[in-house]
Amino acid sequence: MVMEHTFDQTATETIDLLEARLRRIEFAISGQVEQKPSSNNATPATQRLASLEHSLHQLASKSRVIQELLKLHSKHPDLFQSPNPQDIPTTLDTTTLLSIVMASASSYPSTSSRLTSIMDVPVPPAELSTQLIDLQPRIAKVEALQAAQNADIAELRERSAAALQKWYRSDVLGAGEAWADVEGRVERIEQRVRRVELARRNDDAMI
């Protein structure tokens, strides 16, 4: 009886760890965790495993990253198995292995700390997700207001550009054409004056 209780407790703890890992994966990929009714110890292990498998399939259908990982696992399952550290590759000699290890020795501490920090990332509480969901209608209203303001600004820019173009055509170009006409008249008058003066000089010279 004690052995059976130990097996049941071990199975329950294992399933709890699987659920926690699945929630961490879901949070790392989507940034949120879907709230589901918590399973108690009275729920059969087979039902909990089926629920976990269903959740994993749902997550895989929504995430392309998980789909690629599953394909990679089906084609190369040995990549996801930890090799025995006592097994040394027979294709490389000891000197080559040592040079490979020493070349990457500086990155081991930083890689270890990053992996540890990932494991320490807490799952956000349900209250925070609820607050974000409650803020969604207000966020939608603000987005709609911002879109309307952007439309008004775009319309004002178009109207300003049209007014500026109209002012340039009517005032600037019109004034330029008027000055050109005045300069043309002045030039023609000057030419007439010079002709008259030249004619007078010729008449005076003949006298």
Coordinates of C-alpha atoms in Angstrom, one line a residue:
M1 CA 0.0 0.0 0.0
V2 CA 2.9 2.4 0.8
M3 CA 4.6 1.5 -2.5
E4 CA 1.3 2.2 -4.4
H5 CA 1.0 5.6 -2.7
T6 CA 4.6 6.4 -3.6
F7 CA 4.0 5.6 -7.2
D8 CA 0.8 7.7 -7.3
Q9 CA 2.7 10.7 -5.7
T10 CA 5.5 10.3 -8.1
A11 CA 3.1 10.3 -11.1
T12 CA 1.3 13.3 -9.8
E13 CA 4.5 15.3 -9.2
T14 CA 5.7 14.3 -12.7
I15 CA 2.5 15.5 -14.3
D16 CA 2.7 18.8 -12.3
L17 CA 6.2 19.4 -13.6
L18 CA 5.1 18.7 -17.1
E19 CA 2.2 21.2 -16.7
A20 CA 4.6 23.8 -15.3
R21 CA 7.0 23.3 -18.2
L22 CA 4.2 23.6 -20.7
R23 CA 3.1 26.9 -19.1
R24 CA 6.6 28.2 -19.3
I25 CA 6.9 27.3 -22.9
E26 CA 3.6 28.9 -23.7
F27 CA 4.6 32.1 -21.9
A28 CA 8.1 32.1 -23.6
I29 CA 6.5 31.8 -27.0
S30 CA 3.3 33.9 -26.8
G31 CA 4.0 36.1 -23.8
Q32 CA 0.9 35.0 -22.1
V33 CA -0.6 31.9 -20.4
E34 CA -4.1 30.8 -21.1
Q35 CA -6.0 30.4 -17.8
K36 CA -7.3 26.9 -17.4
P37 CA -9.0 25.2 -14.5
S38 CA -6.4 23.7 -12.3
S39 CA -6.3 19.9 -12.0
N40 CA -6.4 18.3 -8.6
N41 CA -5.1 15.1 -7.4
A42 CA -8.5 13.4 -7.9
T43 CA -8.2 13.8 -11.7
P44 CA -7.0 10.6 -13.2
A45 CA -3.4 10.7 -14.5
T46 CA -4.5 9.5 -18.0
Q47 CA -7.0 12.4 -18.2
R48 CA -4.4 14.9 -17.2
L49 CA -1.9 13.5 -19.7
A50 CA -4.5 13.7 -22.4
S51 CA -5.2 17.3 -21.5
L52 CA -1.5 18.1 -21.6
E53 CA -1.2 16.5 -25.0
H54 CA -4.2 18.4 -26.3
S55 CA -2.8 21.7 -25.0
L56 CA 0.6 20.9 -26.6
H57 CA -1.1 20.2 -29.9
Q58 CA -3.1 23.5 -29.7
L59 CA 0.1 25.4 -28.9
A60 CA 1.9 23.7 -31.7
S61 CA -0.8 24.7 -34.1
K62 CA -0.5 28.3 -33.1
S63 CA 3.3 28.5 -33.1
R64 CA 5.5 28.0 -36.2
V65 CA 8.5 27.6 -33.9
I66 CA 7.1 24.6 -32.2
Q67 CA 6.1 23.1 -35.5
E68 CA 9.6 23.4 -36.8
L69 CA 11.0 21.9 -33.6
L70 CA 8.6 18.9 -33.8
K71 CA 9.6 18.3 -37.4
L72 CA 13.3 18.5 -36.5
H73 CA 12.7 16.1 -33.6
S74 CA 10.9 13.6 -35.9
K75 CA 13.8 13.7 -38.4
H76 CA 16.7 14.0 -36.0
P77 CA 15.7 12.7 -32.6
D78 CA 19.3 12.3 -31.5
L79 CA 19.8 16.0 -31.5
F80 CA 17.4 16.3 -28.5
Q81 CA 19.1 13.6 -26.5
S82 CA 21.9 14.5 -24.1
P83 CA 25.0 12.6 -25.0
N84 CA 26.9 10.8 -22.3
P85 CA 29.7 13.1 -21.2
Q86 CA 31.9 10.0 -20.7
D87 CA 31.7 9.2 -24.4
I88 CA 34.5 10.8 -26.4
P89 CA 34.1 11.2 -30.2
T90 CA 36.4 8.7 -31.9
T91 CA 36.9 10.8 -35.0
L92 CA 38.9 13.5 -33.1
D93 CA 42.1 13.2 -31.2
T94 CA 42.6 14.6 -27.7
T95 CA 44.5 17.7 -28.8
T96 CA 41.7 18.7 -31.2
L97 CA 39.0 18.2 -28.6
L98 CA 41.0 20.3 -26.1
S99 CA 41.4 23.1 -28.6
I100 CA 37.7 23.1 -29.3
V101 CA 36.8 23.2 -25.6
M102 CA 39.3 25.9 -24.8
A103 CA 38.1 28.1 -27.7
S104 CA 34.6 28.2 -26.3
A105 CA 35.6 28.2 -22.6
S106 CA 34.8 32.0 -22.2
S107 CA 31.2 31.5 -23.3
Y108 CA 30.3 28.8 -20.8
P109 CA 29.6 31.1 -17.8
S110 CA 27.5 33.5 -19.8
T111 CA 25.5 30.7 -21.4
S112 CA 24.9 29.0 -18.1
S113 CA 23.7 32.3 -16.5
R114 CA 21.3 32.9 -19.4
L115 CA 19.9 29.5 -19.2
T116 CA 19.5 29.9 -15.4
S117 CA 17.7 33.2 -15.9
I118 CA 15.3 31.7 -18.4
M119 CA 14.4 29.0 -15.8
D120 CA 13.8 31.7 -13.2
V121 CA 11.3 33.7 -15.3
P122 CA 8.1 33.7 -13.3
V123 CA 4.7 33.1 -14.9
P124 CA 2.7 36.3 -14.5
P125 CA -0.2 36.1 -12.1
A126 CA -3.8 35.7 -13.3
E127 CA -4.7 39.1 -11.8
L128 CA -2.3 40.9 -14.2
S129 CA -3.8 39.2 -17.2
T130 CA -7.2 40.1 -16.0
Q131 CA -6.3 43.7 -15.7
L132 CA -4.8 43.8 -19.2
I133 CA -8.0 42.2 -20.5
D134 CA -10.1 44.8 -18.7
L135 CA -8.0 47.6 -20.3
Q136 CA -8.5 46.3 -23.8
P137 CA -11.7 48.3 -24.5
R138 CA -10.0 51.5 -23.3
I139 CA -7.0 50.7 -25.5
A140 CA -9.3 50.1 -28.4
K141 CA -11.0 53.5 -27.9
V142 CA -7.7 55.3 -27.7
E143 CA -6.5 53.6 -30.9
A144 CA -9.7 54.6 -32.6
L145 CA -9.3 58.2 -31.3
Q146 CA -5.7 58.2 -32.5
A147 CA -6.8 56.9 -35.9
A148 CA -9.4 59.7 -36.2
Q149 CA -6.8 62.3 -35.2
N150 CA -4.3 61.0 -37.8
A151 CA -7.1 61.3 -40.4
D152 CA -7.8 64.9 -39.4
I153 CA -4.1 65.7 -39.5
A154 CA -3.8 64.2 -42.9
E155 CA -6.8 66.2 -44.2
L156 CA -5.4 69.4 -42.7
R157 CA -2.1 68.7 -44.4
E158 CA -3.8 68.2 -47.8
R159 CA -5.8 71.4 -47.3
S160 CA -2.7 73.4 -46.3
A161 CA -0.8 72.0 -49.3
A162 CA -3.7 73.0 -51.6
A163 CA -3.9 76.5 -50.1
L164 CA -0.2 77.0 -50.4
Q165 CA -0.2 75.8 -54.0
K166 CA -3.1 78.2 -54.8
W167 CA -1.3 81.1 -53.1
Y168 CA 1.8 80.3 -55.1
R169 CA 0.0 80.2 -58.4
S170 CA -2.2 83.2 -57.8
D171 CA 0.1 85.5 -55.9
V172 CA 3.7 84.6 -56.5
L173 CA 3.3 83.5 -60.2
G174 CA 0.8 86.3 -60.8
A175 CA 3.1 88.9 -59.4
G176 CA 5.9 87.6 -61.4
E177 CA 3.9 87.7 -64.6
A178 CA 2.8 91.3 -63.7
W179 CA 6.4 92.4 -63.1
A180 CA 7.5 90.7 -66.4
D181 CA 4.7 92.7 -68.2
V182 CA 5.8 96.0 -66.6
E183 CA 9.5 95.3 -67.4
G184 CA 8.5 94.6 -71.0
R185 CA 6.6 97.9 -71.3
V186 CA 9.4 99.8 -69.7
E187 CA 11.9 98.3 -72.1
R188 CA 9.7 99.1 -75.1
I189 CA 9.3 102.7 -73.9
E190 CA 13.1 103.0 -73.4
Q191 CA 13.6 101.8 -76.9
R192 CA 11.2 104.4 -78.3
V193 CA 12.9 107.1 -76.3
R194 CA 16.4 106.1 -77.6
R195 CA 15.0 106.1 -81.2
V196 CA 13.6 109.6 -80.7
E197 CA 16.9 110.9 -79.2
L198 CA 18.8 109.3 -82.1
A199 CA 16.5 110.9 -84.6
R200 CA 17.0 114.3 -83.0
R201 CA 20.7 114.0 -83.0
N202 CA 20.7 113.1 -86.7
D203 CA 18.5 116.1 -87.5
D204 CA 20.8 118.4 -85.5
A205 CA 23.8 117.0 -87.3
M206 CA 22.3 117.7 -90.7
I207 CA 21.5 121.3 -89.8

